[in-house]
Coordinates of N, CA and C in Angstrom, one line a residue:
X1 N 0.8 -1.2 0.0 CA 0.0 0.0 0.0 C 0.9 1.2 0.0
X2 N 0.6 2.1 -0.9 CA 1.4 3.4 -1.0 C 1.0 4.3 0.1
X3 N 1.9 5.3 0.3 CA 1.7 6.3 1.4 C 0.5 7.1 1.2
X4 N 0.2 7.5 -0.1 CA -1.0 8.3 -0.3 C -2.3 7.5 -0.1
X5 N -2.2 6.1 -0.3 CA -3.4 5.3 -0.1 C -3.6 5.1 1.4
X6 N -2.6 5.1 2.2 CA -2.7 5.0 3.7 C -3.4 6.3 4.2
X7 N -3.1 7.4 3.7 CA -3.7 8.7 4.2 C -5.2 8.7 3.9
X8 N -5.6 8.1 2.8 CA -7.0 8.1 2.4 C -7.8 7.1 3.1
X9 N -7.1 6.1 3.7 CA -7.8 5.0 4.4 C -8.5 5.6 5.7
X10 N -9.7 5.3 5.8 CA -10.5 5.9 7.0 C -10.8 4.7 7.9
X11 N -10.5 5.0 9.2 CA -10.8 4.0 10.2 C -12.3 4.1 10.6
X12 N -13.0 3.0 10.4 CA -14.5 3.0 10.7 C -14.6 2.6 12.2
X13 N -15.1 3.5 12.9 CA -15.4 3.3 14.4 C -16.9 3.1 14.5
X14 N -17.3 1.9 14.6 CA -18.8 1.6 14.6 C -19.2 0.9 15.9
X15 N -18.4 1.0 16.9 CA -18.7 0.4 18.2 C -18.8 1.6 19.2
X16 N -19.7 1.4 20.2 CA -19.8 2.4 21.2 C -19.4 1.9 22.5
X17 N -18.8 2.8 23.3 CA -18.4 2.5 24.6 C -19.1 3.6 25.5
X18 N -19.9 3.1 26.4 CA -20.7 4.0 27.2 C -20.2 3.9 28.7
X19 N -20.1 5.0 29.3 CA -19.7 5.0 30.7 C -20.6 6.1 31.4
X20 N -20.8 5.9 32.7 CA -21.5 6.9 33.4 C -20.5 7.7 34.3
X21 N -20.8 9.0 34.3 CA -19.9 9.9 35.1 C -20.8 10.9 35.8
X22 N -20.2 11.5 36.8 CA -20.9 12.6 37.5 C -20.8 13.9 36.7
X23 N -21.5 14.9 37.0 CA -21.4 16.2 36.3 C -20.0 16.7 36.5
X24 N -19.5 16.6 37.8 CA -18.1 17.1 38.1 C -17.1 16.4 37.2
X25 N -17.2 15.0 37.1 CA -16.3 14.3 36.3 C -16.3 14.7 34.8
X26 N -17.6 14.9 34.3 CA -17.7 15.4 32.9 C -17.0 16.7 32.7
X27 N -17.2 17.6 33.7 CA -16.6 18.9 33.6 C -15.1 18.8 33.6
X28 N -14.6 17.9 34.4 CA -13.1 17.6 34.5 C -12.6 17.1 33.1
X29 N -13.4 16.2 32.5 CA -13.0 15.7 31.2 C -13.0 16.8 30.2
X30 N -14.0 17.7 30.2 CA -14.1 18.8 29.3 C -12.9 19.8 29.5
X31 N -12.6 20.1 30.7 CA -11.4 21.0 31.0 C -10.1 20.4 30.4
X32 N -9.9 19.1 30.7 CA -8.7 18.4 30.2 C -8.7 18.4 28.7
X33 N -9.8 18.1 28.1 CA -9.9 18.1 26.6 C -9.6 19.5 26.1
X34 N -10.2 20.5 26.7 CA -9.9 21.9 26.2 C -8.4 22.2 26.3
X35 N -7.8 21.8 27.3 CA -6.3 22.1 27.5 C -5.4 21.2 26.7
X36 N -6.0 20.1 26.1 CA -5.2 19.1 25.4 C -4.8 19.6 24.0
X37 N -5.6 20.5 23.4 CA -5.3 20.9 22.0 C -5.7 19.9 20.9
X38 N -6.4 18.9 21.4 CA -6.9 17.9 20.4 C -8.1 18.4 19.7
X39 N -8.4 17.8 18.5 CA -9.5 18.3 17.7 C -10.9 17.7 18.1
X40 N -10.9 16.5 18.5 CA -12.2 15.9 18.9 C -12.2 15.3 20.3
X41 N -13.4 15.4 20.9 CA -13.5 14.8 22.3 C -13.3 13.3 22.3
X42 N -13.9 12.6 21.2 CA -13.7 11.2 21.1 C -12.3 10.8 21.0
X43 N -11.5 11.5 20.2 CA -10.1 11.2 20.0 C -9.3 11.5 21.4
X44 N -9.7 12.5 22.1 CA -9.1 12.8 23.4 C -9.4 11.6 24.4
X45 N -10.6 11.2 24.4 CA -11.0 10.1 25.4 C -10.2 8.8 25.0
X46 N -10.2 8.5 23.7 CA -9.4 7.3 23.2 C -7.9 7.4 23.6
X47 N -7.3 8.6 23.5 CA -5.9 8.8 23.9 C -5.8 8.6 25.4
X48 N -6.7 9.1 26.1 CA -6.6 9.0 27.6 C -6.7 7.5 28.0
X49 N -7.6 6.7 27.3 CA -7.7 5.3 27.6 C -6.5 4.5 27.2
X50 N -6.0 4.7 26.0 CA -4.9 3.9 25.4 C -3.5 4.4 25.8
X51 N -3.4 5.7 26.0 CA -2.0 6.3 26.2 C -1.9 6.9 27.6
X52 N -3.0 7.1 28.3 CA -3.0 7.7 29.6 C -2.5 6.7 30.7
X53 N -2.5 7.2 31.9 CA -2.0 6.4 33.0 C -2.7 6.9 34.2
X54 N -2.8 6.0 35.2 CA -3.4 6.4 36.5 C -2.3 6.7 37.5
X55 N -2.4 7.8 38.1 CA -1.5 8.2 39.1 C -2.2 8.3 40.5
X56 N -1.7 7.6 41.4 CA -2.2 7.6 42.8 C -1.1 8.2 43.7
X57 N -1.4 9.2 44.4 CA -0.4 9.8 45.3 C -1.1 10.2 46.6
X58 N -0.3 10.3 47.6 CA -0.8 10.7 48.9 C -0.4 12.2 49.1
X59 N -1.3 13.1 49.0 CA -1.0 14.5 49.2 C -0.4 14.8 50.5
X60 N -0.8 14.1 51.5 CA -0.2 14.4 52.9 C 1.3 14.0 52.9
X61 N 1.7 12.9 52.2 CA 3.1 12.5 52.1 C 3.9 13.5 51.3
X62 N 3.3 14.0 50.2 CA 4.0 15.0 49.4 C 4.2 16.3 50.2
X63 N 3.2 16.7 51.0 CA 3.4 17.9 51.9 C 4.4 17.7 52.9
X64 N 4.5 16.4 53.5 CA 5.5 16.1 54.5 C 6.9 16.2 53.9
X65 N 7.1 15.6 52.6 CA 8.4 15.7 52.0 C 8.8 17.2 51.7
X66 N 7.8 17.9 51.2 CA 8.1 19.4 51.0 C 8.5 20.1 52.3
X67 N 7.8 19.8 53.4 CA 8.0 20.4 54.7 C 9.5 20.0 55.1
X68 N 9.8 18.7 55.0 CA 11.1 18.3 55.4 C 12.3 18.9 54.6
X69 N 12.1 19.0 53.3 CA 13.1 19.7 52.5 C 13.2 21.2 52.9
X70 N 12.1 21.8 53.2 CA 12.1 23.2 53.6 C 12.8 23.4 54.9
X71 N 12.6 22.5 55.9 CA 13.3 22.5 57.1 C 14.8 22.3 56.9
X72 N 15.2 21.4 56.1 CA 16.6 21.1 55.8 C 17.2 22.3 55.2
X73 N 16.5 22.9 54.2 CA 17.0 24.1 53.6 C 17.2 25.3 54.5
X74 N 16.3 25.5 55.4 CA 16.4 26.5 56.4 C 17.6 26.3 57.4
X75 N 17.7 25.0 57.8 CA 18.9 24.7 58.7 C 20.2 24.9 58.0
X76 N 20.3 24.6 56.7 CA 21.5 24.8 56.0 C 21.8 26.3 55.9
X77 N 20.7 27.0 55.6 CA 20.9 28.5 55.5 C 21.4 29.1 56.8
X78 N 20.9 28.6 57.9 CA 21.4 29.1 59.2 C 22.8 28.7 59.4
X79 N 23.2 27.5 59.1 CA 24.6 27.1 59.2 C 25.5 28.0 58.4
X80 N 25.1 28.2 57.1 CA 25.9 29.0 56.2 C 26.0 30.4 56.8
X81 N 25.0 31.0 57.3 CA 25.0 32.3 57.9 C 26.0 32.4 59.1
X82 N 26.0 31.4 60.0 CA 27.0 31.4 61.1 C 28.4 31.2 60.6
X83 N 28.6 30.3 59.7 CA 30.0 30.0 59.2 C 30.5 31.2 58.4
X84 N 29.7 31.8 57.6 CA 30.2 32.9 56.8 C 30.5 34.1 57.6
X85 N 29.9 34.3 58.8 CA 30.2 35.4 59.6 C 31.6 35.4 60.1
X86 N 32.0 34.2 60.5 CA 33.3 34.0 61.2 C 34.4 33.7 60.3
X87 N 34.1 33.0 59.1 CA 35.2 32.5 58.3 C 34.7 32.5 56.8
X88 N 35.5 33.1 55.9 CA 35.2 33.1 54.5 C 35.9 32.0 53.8
X89 N 36.6 31.1 54.5 CA 37.4 30.1 53.8 C 36.5 28.9 53.3
X90 N 35.2 29.0 53.6 CA 34.3 27.9 53.2 C 33.4 28.4 52.0
X91 N 33.8 29.5 51.4 CA 33.0 30.0 50.3 C 32.7 29.0 49.2
X92 N 33.7 28.2 48.8 CA 33.4 27.2 47.7 C 32.5 26.1 48.2
X93 N 32.7 25.7 49.5 CA 31.8 24.7 50.1 C 30.4 25.2 50.2
X94 N 30.2 26.4 50.6 CA 28.9 27.0 50.7 C 28.2 27.1 49.3
X95 N 29.0 27.5 48.3 CA 28.4 27.6 47.0 C 28.0 26.2 46.5
X96 N 28.8 25.1 46.8 CA 28.4 23.8 46.4 C 27.1 23.3 47.2
X97 N 27.0 23.7 48.4 CA 25.8 23.3 49.2 C 24.6 24.0 48.6
X98 N 24.7 25.3 48.3 CA 23.6 26.0 47.7 C 23.2 25.4 46.4
X99 N 24.2 25.0 45.6 CA 23.9 24.3 44.3 C 23.2 23.0 44.5
X100 N 23.6 22.2 45.5 CA 23.0 20.9 45.8 C 21.5 21.1 46.3
X101 N 21.3 22.2 47.1 CA 19.9 22.4 47.5 C 19.0 22.8 46.3
X102 N 19.6 23.6 45.4 CA 18.8 24.0 44.2 C 18.5 22.7 43.4
X103 N 19.4 21.8 43.4 CA 19.2 20.5 42.7 C 18.1 19.7 43.3
X104 N 17.9 19.8 44.6 CA 16.8 19.1 45.3 C 15.5 19.9 45.1
X105 N 15.5 21.2 45.2 CA 14.3 22.0 45.1 C 13.7 21.9 43.6
X106 N 14.6 21.9 42.6 CA 14.1 22.0 41.3 C 13.2 20.8 40.9
X107 N 13.6 19.5 41.1 CA 12.7 18.4 40.8 C 11.5 18.3 41.7
X108 N 11.7 18.7 43.0 CA 10.6 18.7 43.9 C 9.5 19.7 43.5
X109 N 9.9 20.9 43.1 CA 8.9 21.9 42.6 C 8.2 21.4 41.3
X110 N 9.0 20.8 40.4 CA 8.5 20.3 39.2 C 7.5 19.2 39.4
X111 N 7.8 18.3 40.3 CA 6.9 17.2 40.6 C 5.7 17.7 41.3
X112 N 5.8 18.6 42.2 CA 4.6 19.2 42.8 C 3.7 19.9 41.8
X113 N 4.3 20.6 40.9 CA 3.5 21.3 39.8 C 2.8 20.2 39.0
X114 N 3.5 19.2 38.6 CA 2.8 18.1 37.8 C 1.7 17.4 38.5
X115 N 1.9 17.2 39.8 CA 0.8 16.5 40.6 C -0.4 17.4 40.6
X116 N -0.2 18.7 40.8 CA -1.3 19.7 40.8 C -2.1 19.7 39.5
X117 N -1.3 19.5 38.4 CA -2.0 19.5 37.1 C -2.8 18.3 36.9
X118 N -2.5 17.2 37.5 CA -3.2 16.0 37.4 C -4.6 16.0 38.1
X119 N -4.7 16.9 39.0 CA -6.0 16.9 39.8 C -7.1 17.4 38.9
X120 N -8.3 17.0 39.2 CA -9.4 17.5 38.4 C -9.5 19.0 38.5

């Protein structure tokens, strides 16, 4: 089959899949569809079924991780403040610590943002 023939081939979708949803769930589907940039709602739902995934997370655990990282970051900042007052010989070490903390915060913030996007 030539490339041009493949383009002209139409997929006949003659089966129906019916599901029941609440009004809130339907609105969530519509919002996600609107943000998807896809042309048809049916195509969007098929993509969600075949290419989507289910993510289960515990918001309380995420908050706890965030809280712990914030505490560690604050403690490190206090240590840096006290060390830099008395001695500037640790400047390179302090710069490395700040860089490592940024490396921790960046994926944590990214992950938190993605989790929030997954919510209805």
